[in-house]
XYZ file of C-alpha atoms in Angstrom:
314
model
C 3.290 -13.883 -4.550
C 0.040 -14.557 -2.641
C -2.588 -15.406 -5.212
C -5.927 -13.830 -4.233
C -8.959 -16.081 -3.977
C -11.248 -13.053 -4.379
C -13.342 -13.907 -1.343
C -13.930 -11.941 1.838
C -13.410 -8.278 2.651
C -10.913 -6.235 0.622
C -10.580 -2.662 1.930
C -10.073 0.050 -0.658
C -7.347 1.645 1.408
C -7.093 5.362 2.034
C -3.854 7.187 1.304
C -3.105 9.303 4.389
C -1.153 12.524 3.889
C 0.886 14.789 6.102
C 0.285 18.532 6.306
C 3.084 19.045 3.758
C 1.280 16.817 1.177
C 3.672 13.881 1.540
C 2.305 10.390 2.208
C 1.913 9.638 5.907
C 3.357 6.126 5.945
C 3.045 5.763 9.713
C -0.696 6.418 9.593
C -0.994 4.129 6.576
C 0.613 1.360 8.642
C -1.763 1.978 11.548
C -4.794 1.681 9.272
C -3.381 -1.302 7.379
C -2.736 -3.336 10.503
C -6.098 -2.385 12.024
C -7.673 -3.902 8.915
C -5.554 -7.036 9.248
C -6.347 -7.371 12.965
C -10.053 -7.197 12.106
C -9.714 -10.165 9.751
C -9.768 -8.685 6.227
C -8.745 -10.987 3.361
C -6.814 -8.671 1.020
C -6.167 -5.005 0.320
C -6.800 -2.769 -2.689
C -4.381 0.117 -3.101
C -4.473 3.243 -5.225
C -8.202 3.205 -5.941
C -10.465 6.229 -6.167
C -10.752 6.197 -2.366
C -6.952 6.094 -2.220
C -6.859 9.285 -4.328
C -5.271 7.474 -7.266
C -5.791 10.390 -9.634
C -3.442 12.575 -7.591
C -0.788 9.946 -6.804
C 2.369 9.613 -8.857
C 3.065 6.127 -10.171
C 6.261 6.158 -8.100
C 4.189 6.854 -4.969
C 1.871 3.954 -5.762
C 4.868 1.641 -6.082
C 6.306 2.989 -2.833
C 3.004 2.357 -1.036
C 2.915 -1.160 -2.427
C 6.450 -1.968 -1.307
C 5.795 -0.440 2.106
C 2.553 -2.360 2.612
C 4.221 -5.696 1.872
C 6.797 -4.982 4.586
C 4.402 -3.413 7.096
C 1.699 -6.111 7.176
C 1.434 -7.888 10.506
C -0.287 -10.740 8.644
C 0.268 -11.454 4.944
C -2.692 -10.989 2.597
C -2.850 -10.346 -1.160
C -2.081 -6.774 -2.195
C -4.159 -5.635 -5.176
C -3.145 -2.531 -7.128
C -5.700 -0.415 -8.961
C -5.030 0.449 -12.627
C -6.929 3.546 -13.797
C -5.246 5.093 -16.817
C -6.160 7.055 -19.932
C -4.125 5.062 -22.425
C -3.436 1.387 -22.993
C 0.287 2.084 -23.023
C 0.210 3.779 -19.614
C -2.029 1.065 -18.175
C 0.362 -1.670 -19.313
C 3.304 0.218 -17.836
C 1.480 0.687 -14.523
C 0.503 -2.996 -14.422
C 4.044 -4.134 -15.112
C 5.432 -1.737 -12.494
C 2.954 -3.141 -9.971
C 4.054 -6.683 -10.761
C 7.752 -5.786 -10.428
C 7.095 -4.182 -7.046
C 5.323 -7.176 -5.548
C 1.617 -6.800 -6.346
C -0.436 -9.973 -6.013
C -3.202 -8.843 -8.352
C -4.727 -5.937 -10.228
C -8.054 -4.127 -10.148
C -8.648 -2.850 -13.654
C -10.928 -0.016 -14.716
C -11.970 0.686 -18.317
C -10.116 3.562 -20.024
C -10.454 6.841 -18.144
C -11.856 10.049 -19.705
C -12.453 8.535 -23.153
C -15.823 6.730 -23.295
C -14.639 3.608 -25.075
C -17.174 1.364 -26.787
C -17.445 -2.355 -26.074
C -14.853 -3.464 -28.619
C -12.355 -0.858 -27.454
C -12.913 -1.703 -23.787
C -12.423 -5.446 -24.341
C -9.293 -4.818 -26.425
C -7.951 -2.588 -23.634
C -8.574 -5.255 -20.973
C -7.036 -8.013 -23.112
C -3.915 -5.958 -23.864
C -3.233 -5.411 -20.174
C -4.026 -9.005 -19.228
C -1.553 -10.352 -21.771
C 1.168 -7.925 -20.647
C 1.272 -9.214 -17.055
C 0.959 -12.534 -15.274
C -1.060 -11.059 -12.393
C -4.680 -12.104 -11.719
C -7.194 -9.383 -12.494
C -10.462 -8.084 -11.043
C -12.481 -5.962 -13.477
C -14.049 -2.880 -11.881
C -17.549 -2.541 -13.359
C -18.830 0.899 -12.369
C -20.883 2.527 -15.141
C -22.525 4.829 -12.596
C -19.312 6.778 -11.961
C -17.132 5.936 -14.981
C -19.820 5.764 -17.723
C -18.645 2.473 -19.265
C -20.561 -0.704 -18.478
C -18.933 -4.093 -18.824
C -21.942 -6.047 -20.043
C -22.594 -9.775 -19.760
C -21.722 -10.196 -23.427
C -18.416 -8.435 -22.808
C -17.684 -10.735 -19.878
C -18.420 -13.635 -22.229
C -15.517 -12.478 -24.394
C -13.285 -11.988 -21.356
C -14.080 -15.426 -19.933
C -11.476 -16.992 -22.209
C -8.661 -15.150 -20.408
C -7.748 -17.175 -17.284
C -6.114 -14.252 -15.490
C -9.366 -12.248 -15.506
C -10.910 -13.845 -12.462
C -13.231 -11.462 -10.648
C -15.424 -8.395 -10.876
C -15.930 -5.517 -8.485
C -19.673 -5.197 -8.970
C -20.631 -1.518 -8.735
C -23.419 -1.227 -11.291
C -25.788 -0.471 -8.372
C -28.156 -3.131 -9.743
C -28.063 -5.953 -7.204
C -29.757 -8.337 -9.637
C -26.560 -8.223 -11.695
C -25.066 -10.646 -9.148
C -27.692 -13.194 -10.149
C -27.298 -12.444 -13.861
C -23.555 -13.044 -13.629
C -24.032 -16.294 -11.726
C -26.765 -17.503 -14.064
C -24.623 -16.817 -17.114
C -21.191 -17.875 -15.869
C -21.679 -20.020 -12.779
C -18.576 -19.539 -10.662
C -16.301 -18.455 -13.531
C -15.992 -14.933 -12.121
C -15.828 -14.183 -8.402
C -18.149 -11.295 -7.565
C -17.228 -8.667 -4.975
C -19.710 -5.950 -4.039
C -18.205 -2.509 -4.593
C -20.972 -0.335 -3.107
C -21.115 -0.233 0.688
C -24.855 0.446 0.854
C -25.640 -2.692 -1.167
C -23.224 -5.121 0.469
C -25.636 -7.092 2.640
C -28.076 -7.428 -0.244
C -25.412 -8.647 -2.679
C -23.942 -11.054 -0.130
C -27.430 -12.475 0.352
C -27.604 -12.984 -3.429
C -24.336 -14.912 -3.452
C -21.562 -12.333 -3.850
C -18.184 -13.756 -2.879
C -16.717 -10.653 -1.289
C -16.883 -6.959 -0.501
C -14.487 -4.226 -1.625
C -15.281 -1.802 1.159
C -14.926 1.918 1.773
C -16.127 2.530 5.336
C -14.123 -0.516 6.374
C -11.271 2.022 6.527
C -12.951 3.492 9.599
C -14.869 0.464 10.887
C -12.983 -2.694 9.928
C -14.379 -5.002 12.617
C -18.008 -4.173 11.865
C -17.467 -4.692 8.133
C -15.799 -8.079 8.516
C -18.384 -9.146 11.092
C -21.220 -8.506 8.637
C -19.449 -10.493 5.925
C -18.625 -13.442 8.176
C -22.087 -13.587 9.719
C -23.728 -13.550 6.296
C -21.481 -16.340 5.037
C -22.259 -18.348 8.180
C -26.008 -17.965 7.601
C -26.465 -15.784 10.680
C -28.539 -13.229 8.780
C -30.416 -11.671 11.715
C -27.187 -10.793 13.514
C -25.653 -9.393 10.338
C -28.768 -7.352 9.610
C -28.740 -5.737 13.054
C -25.162 -4.504 12.538
C -25.935 -3.418 8.972
C -28.953 -1.358 10.036
C -26.778 0.481 12.545
C -24.065 0.927 9.898
C -26.192 2.143 6.979
C -26.238 5.913 7.730
C -22.427 5.795 7.876
C -22.157 3.559 4.799
C -24.051 6.191 2.816
C -20.935 8.373 3.069
C -19.467 6.005 0.442
C -21.883 7.081 -2.306
C -21.105 10.801 -2.460
C -18.674 12.680 -4.733
C -16.738 13.648 -1.600
C -16.458 10.070 -0.358
C -12.705 10.550 0.162
C -13.159 13.486 2.541
C -16.158 11.861 4.245
C -14.446 8.520 4.846
C -11.210 10.167 5.924
C -13.209 12.156 8.477
C -14.829 8.926 9.718
C -11.464 7.173 9.930
C -10.004 10.166 11.776
C -12.708 9.796 14.410
C -11.749 6.143 14.914
C -8.007 6.889 15.004
C -7.224 5.373 11.615
C -6.586 8.424 9.417
C -6.184 12.170 9.291
C -8.330 14.596 7.319
C -5.552 15.721 4.985
C -6.384 15.247 1.284
C -4.432 16.076 -1.838
C -5.487 19.048 -3.982
C -7.664 19.754 -5.821
C -9.613 18.114 -2.999
C -9.906 20.237 0.131
C -10.750 19.184 3.698
C -14.360 19.610 4.756
C -15.391 22.768 6.537
C -18.412 24.614 7.867
C -21.915 23.165 7.808
C -20.910 20.272 5.564
C -18.267 19.043 7.992
C -20.634 19.471 10.933
C -23.385 17.445 9.246
C -21.062 14.602 8.240
C -19.435 14.588 11.659
C -22.851 14.251 13.315
C -23.596 11.105 11.292
C -20.262 9.623 12.391
C -20.626 10.659 16.026
C -24.193 9.318 16.206
C -22.875 6.003 14.916
C -20.020 5.940 17.405
C -22.430 6.671 20.262
C -24.530 3.631 19.374
C -21.750 1.332 18.141
C -22.956 -2.252 18.599
C -21.254 -5.050 20.461
C -20.015 -7.636 17.996
C -20.233 -11.413 18.269
C -17.065 -13.505 18.199
C -16.785 -13.257 14.437
C -13.003 -13.817 14.441
C -13.575 -17.267 15.942
C -16.159 -17.812 13.228
C -13.565 -16.730 10.663
C -10.993 -19.232 11.969
C -13.549 -22.025 11.943
C -14.485 -21.338 8.339
C -10.823 -21.156 7.293
C -10.180 -24.501 8.969
C -13.139 -26.022 7.137
C -11.776 -24.745 3.794
C -8.417 -26.346 4.486
C-alpha cells in the first residue's frame, strides 16, 4: 500500500465508456497515464465526476484493480465512498481495501440529510471498519450536509481521518481549519474555480476536475504556487478560469468529458440517465474549450521544479 500524504494534485478521474455502455479501460489508461506524466500525486476514483452513482460496486473494484496495474508511475489510489447506508458504506470501504485501495474519500450519507451526531457516527463507523486513511469530502453546497469545525473536533481523535476535500465554496474555511487544528488535517481544494485562492491561503492540495482534460496546466499552477512563483501561476490560472467554470455546473460530467475529448483524453459517452450534450448547449461549451485551446499558454519547466521539491523533502 502507498500511504497518501494528501499533498499535490489528485485528479477526480473520469470513467470513460464505450458506445455499448461498458467501461472503456483503454481510454481510462490513456487518461490515467497522461495524468501521471504531468506529475500528479494521487488519483481519486469513483467520485461524482467518475459517475459513481451509476457504477456497480464490482465495476469500481475492477477500475481500482486495473488502475494499479496500468499506472506507469505508482501513486496512491483513493476510492470514493458515497452510500445511503452505513452498512453499504462499510462494505464498499472494505471491498476497496481488499482490492488494493490506498485511501478513501468519504462523503456524508447520501439522500438522507443526517444531522451532526448522525454524520459523525457514520464517519466513525466506517473509519473503524477499515485500516485505510480517509479524506472527508465537505461539500454542503451539493450534498446539503456541512462538516463543521466542531464536527472536525470530534473526528480529530481518529488517526485514520487525515484530510478534507474542502468544497464549502468559502475560501476562508481554509484559514478557519488551520487556525483551529494547525496541520492536523491536510486540506485539499475541491472546487476548480477556487484552487489558486485556496492554495494561496495554505491549502495542501487540489482534487481537480478539469485536470482530466488539462493535467499539465493544473499541476503547473500547483507547483508554481508552492514554489512562491505567484505571478506565473496567476497568468496560467487567468487563462484557465473560463474552462475551470465547467466544473461548477450540474452537467460537469458531460462538460469535462467534452473538454477531455478535445484533448484526446476521453470520449463523450456517459451513462444514463445522463445524456451526451447536443445542440446549442454543446456548441456553447465547445466554444469555451476551443477558445482555451487556441490560446493555450506555454508552461515553464514545472516538472523540474517538482523534482527539486521532492528532493528537498527527502
